Amino acid sequence: MADQIILIDTSNLIDYFRKSNKDNSKLIELLRQGYKFQISAVTEYEIYAGATVDQEAFWRTLLNTIGVVFFDSKAVEIAVKVNTALKRKRKQIAIADLFIAATAISNDLPLSTLNKKHFERIDNLKLVE
C-alpha cells in the first residue's frame, strides 16, 4: 500500500474539513496507511462550487497539494457504459458520482469514499476500505 495513489472522493475532503480534530478524519487515516492522493476534476468542481468565500483559502491551500485527474473522453465512454448498466438495474447514482467513478476506472485508480452505498453499485470500480 505504501505510496499507492488513490482517487479520493469529495466526501473524504468534506469529512476532513468538518472534523475539529483532523486526526480523526478518513483522509488522515489513509495518509497513515501510506496512500498518496489525487482527485477528479469533478471533485475539484464540487468543492469550489460548495465553498463559501470564507472557506476558499482553506480549500485552495489543501487542493494545491493534491493532483487533479481530468474527466476526459475515455472517462466519458466509461461513464456512459456504467450509467447504462445502472439504469438497467434501476440503480442510477448522481451524475457527479458517476463521473468521479468513471475517472477512477479510466485511470485504473482505486477510489476512497465515505459514500460506499452508491459507489459499490459500480462493477470494475476498486474501493479502498
Tab-separated table of C-alpha atoms in Angstrom:
chain	number	residue	atom	x	y	z
A	1	MET	CA	0.000	0.000	0.000
A	2	ALA	CA	2.843	2.383	0.677
A	3	ASP	CA	2.964	5.114	-1.957
A	4	GLN	CA	-0.071	3.735	-3.805
A	5	ILE	CA	-2.013	6.510	-5.500
A	6	ILE	CA	-5.755	6.550	-4.922
A	7	LEU	CA	-8.533	8.840	-6.049
A	8	ILE	CA	-10.308	10.436	-3.113
A	9	ASP	CA	-13.947	11.388	-3.315
A	10	THR	CA	-15.445	14.693	-2.279
A	11	SER	CA	-16.867	13.037	0.847
A	12	ASN	CA	-13.350	12.431	2.202
A	13	LEU	CA	-12.458	16.099	1.793
A	14	ILE	CA	-15.697	17.322	3.380
A	15	ASP	CA	-15.146	14.938	6.302
A	16	TYR	CA	-11.642	16.371	6.798
A	17	PHE	CA	-12.936	19.939	6.625
A	18	ARG	CA	-15.732	19.349	9.140
A	19	LYS	CA	-13.713	17.473	11.781
A	20	SER	CA	-12.481	19.706	14.548
A	21	ASN	CA	-9.811	17.077	15.248
A	22	LYS	CA	-8.428	16.439	11.740
A	23	ASP	CA	-6.546	13.359	13.036
A	24	ASN	CA	-9.926	11.594	13.279
A	25	SER	CA	-10.694	12.049	9.579
A	26	LYS	CA	-10.609	9.332	6.930
A	27	LEU	CA	-8.134	11.432	4.952
A	28	ILE	CA	-5.554	11.306	7.756
A	29	GLU	CA	-6.220	7.592	8.275
A	30	LEU	CA	-5.428	6.990	4.598
A	31	LEU	CA	-2.252	9.077	4.866
A	32	ARG	CA	-1.137	6.964	7.834
A	33	GLN	CA	-1.696	3.854	5.717
A	34	GLY	CA	0.755	5.259	3.173
A	35	TYR	CA	-1.624	6.294	0.392
A	36	LYS	CA	-0.984	9.236	-1.885
A	37	PHE	CA	-3.963	11.162	-3.225
A	38	GLN	CA	-5.369	12.546	-6.404
A	39	ILE	CA	-8.820	13.985	-7.017
A	40	SER	CA	-11.090	14.081	-10.022
A	41	ALA	CA	-11.663	17.445	-11.683
A	42	VAL	CA	-15.307	16.808	-10.754
A	43	THR	CA	-14.368	16.699	-7.072
A	44	GLU	CA	-12.448	19.931	-7.502
A	45	TYR	CA	-15.581	21.478	-9.008
A	46	GLU	CA	-17.826	20.167	-6.213
A	47	ILE	CA	-15.533	21.576	-3.530
A	48	TYR	CA	-15.212	25.053	-5.022
A	49	ALA	CA	-18.887	25.226	-6.028
A	50	GLY	CA	-19.926	24.464	-2.454
A	51	ALA	CA	-17.348	26.627	-0.706
A	52	THR	CA	-18.194	29.923	0.885
A	53	VAL	CA	-15.909	32.933	0.453
A	54	ASP	CA	-14.576	32.296	3.963
A	55	GLN	CA	-13.676	28.692	3.060
A	56	GLU	CA	-11.893	29.360	-0.230
A	57	ALA	CA	-8.416	29.899	1.281
A	58	PHE	CA	-8.660	26.604	3.203
A	59	TRP	CA	-9.640	24.692	0.080
A	60	ARG	CA	-7.019	26.330	-2.153
A	61	THR	CA	-4.278	25.520	0.345
A	62	LEU	CA	-5.381	21.889	0.627
A	63	LEU	CA	-6.186	21.229	-3.030
A	64	ASN	CA	-2.925	22.784	-4.248
A	65	THR	CA	-1.175	19.788	-2.637
A	66	ILE	CA	-3.298	17.194	-4.480
A	67	GLY	CA	-3.046	16.295	-8.155
A	68	VAL	CA	-6.139	16.593	-10.337
A	69	VAL	CA	-7.170	13.862	-12.782
A	70	PHE	CA	-9.229	15.114	-15.700
A	71	PHE	CA	-12.594	13.833	-16.870
A	72	ASP	CA	-11.588	13.037	-20.438
A	73	SER	CA	-13.013	11.169	-23.441
A	74	LYS	CA	-12.000	7.792	-22.029
A	75	ALA	CA	-13.825	8.580	-18.773
A	76	VAL	CA	-16.863	9.758	-20.769
A	77	GLU	CA	-17.007	6.423	-22.579
A	78	ILE	CA	-16.805	4.534	-19.288
A	79	ALA	CA	-19.437	6.793	-17.674
A	80	VAL	CA	-21.880	6.077	-20.488
A	81	LYS	CA	-21.381	2.306	-20.116
A	82	VAL	CA	-21.652	2.413	-16.324
A	83	ASN	CA	-24.761	4.597	-16.438
A	84	THR	CA	-26.407	2.273	-18.958
A	85	ALA	CA	-25.719	-0.727	-16.715
A	86	LEU	CA	-27.014	1.091	-13.626
A	87	LYS	CA	-30.105	2.295	-15.487
A	88	ARG	CA	-30.951	-1.292	-16.458
A	89	LYS	CA	-30.790	-2.258	-12.775
A	90	ARG	CA	-32.684	0.897	-11.733
A	91	LYS	CA	-29.743	1.794	-9.510
A	92	GLN	CA	-28.503	5.052	-11.032
A	93	ILE	CA	-26.371	7.419	-8.969
A	94	ALA	CA	-25.785	11.169	-9.000
A	95	ILE	CA	-24.071	12.365	-12.164
A	96	ALA	CA	-21.085	13.793	-10.259
A	97	ASP	CA	-20.543	10.433	-8.532
A	98	LEU	CA	-20.822	8.680	-11.895
A	99	PHE	CA	-18.163	10.972	-13.374
A	100	ILE	CA	-15.837	10.510	-10.375
A	101	ALA	CA	-16.188	6.722	-10.601
A	102	ALA	CA	-15.559	6.775	-14.361
A	103	THR	CA	-12.449	8.894	-13.801
A	104	ALA	CA	-11.155	6.354	-11.279
A	105	ILE	CA	-11.843	3.404	-13.590
A	106	SER	CA	-10.357	5.076	-16.669
A	107	ASN	CA	-7.142	5.854	-14.776
A	108	ASP	CA	-7.027	2.471	-13.015
A	109	LEU	CA	-7.122	4.143	-9.608
A	110	PRO	CA	-8.854	2.740	-6.538
A	111	LEU	CA	-11.402	5.134	-5.028
A	112	SER	CA	-11.797	6.099	-1.400
A	113	THR	CA	-15.236	7.392	-0.454
A	114	LEU	CA	-17.459	7.690	2.574
A	115	ASN	CA	-20.430	7.148	0.236
A	116	LYS	CA	-19.954	3.452	-0.418
A	117	LYS	CA	-23.702	2.896	-0.820
A	118	HIS	CA	-23.628	4.485	-4.283
A	119	PHE	CA	-20.168	3.576	-5.465
A	120	GLU	CA	-20.327	-0.127	-4.596
A	121	ARG	CA	-23.031	-0.499	-7.277
A	122	ILE	CA	-20.397	0.002	-9.960
A	123	ASP	CA	-18.679	-3.033	-11.427
A	124	ASN	CA	-14.943	-2.681	-12.109
A	125	LEU	CA	-14.553	0.104	-9.528
A	126	LYS	CA	-11.996	-0.716	-6.873
A	127	LEU	CA	-12.904	0.784	-3.492
A	128	VAL	CA	-10.409	1.424	-0.720
A	129	GLU	CA	-11.601	0.373	2.720
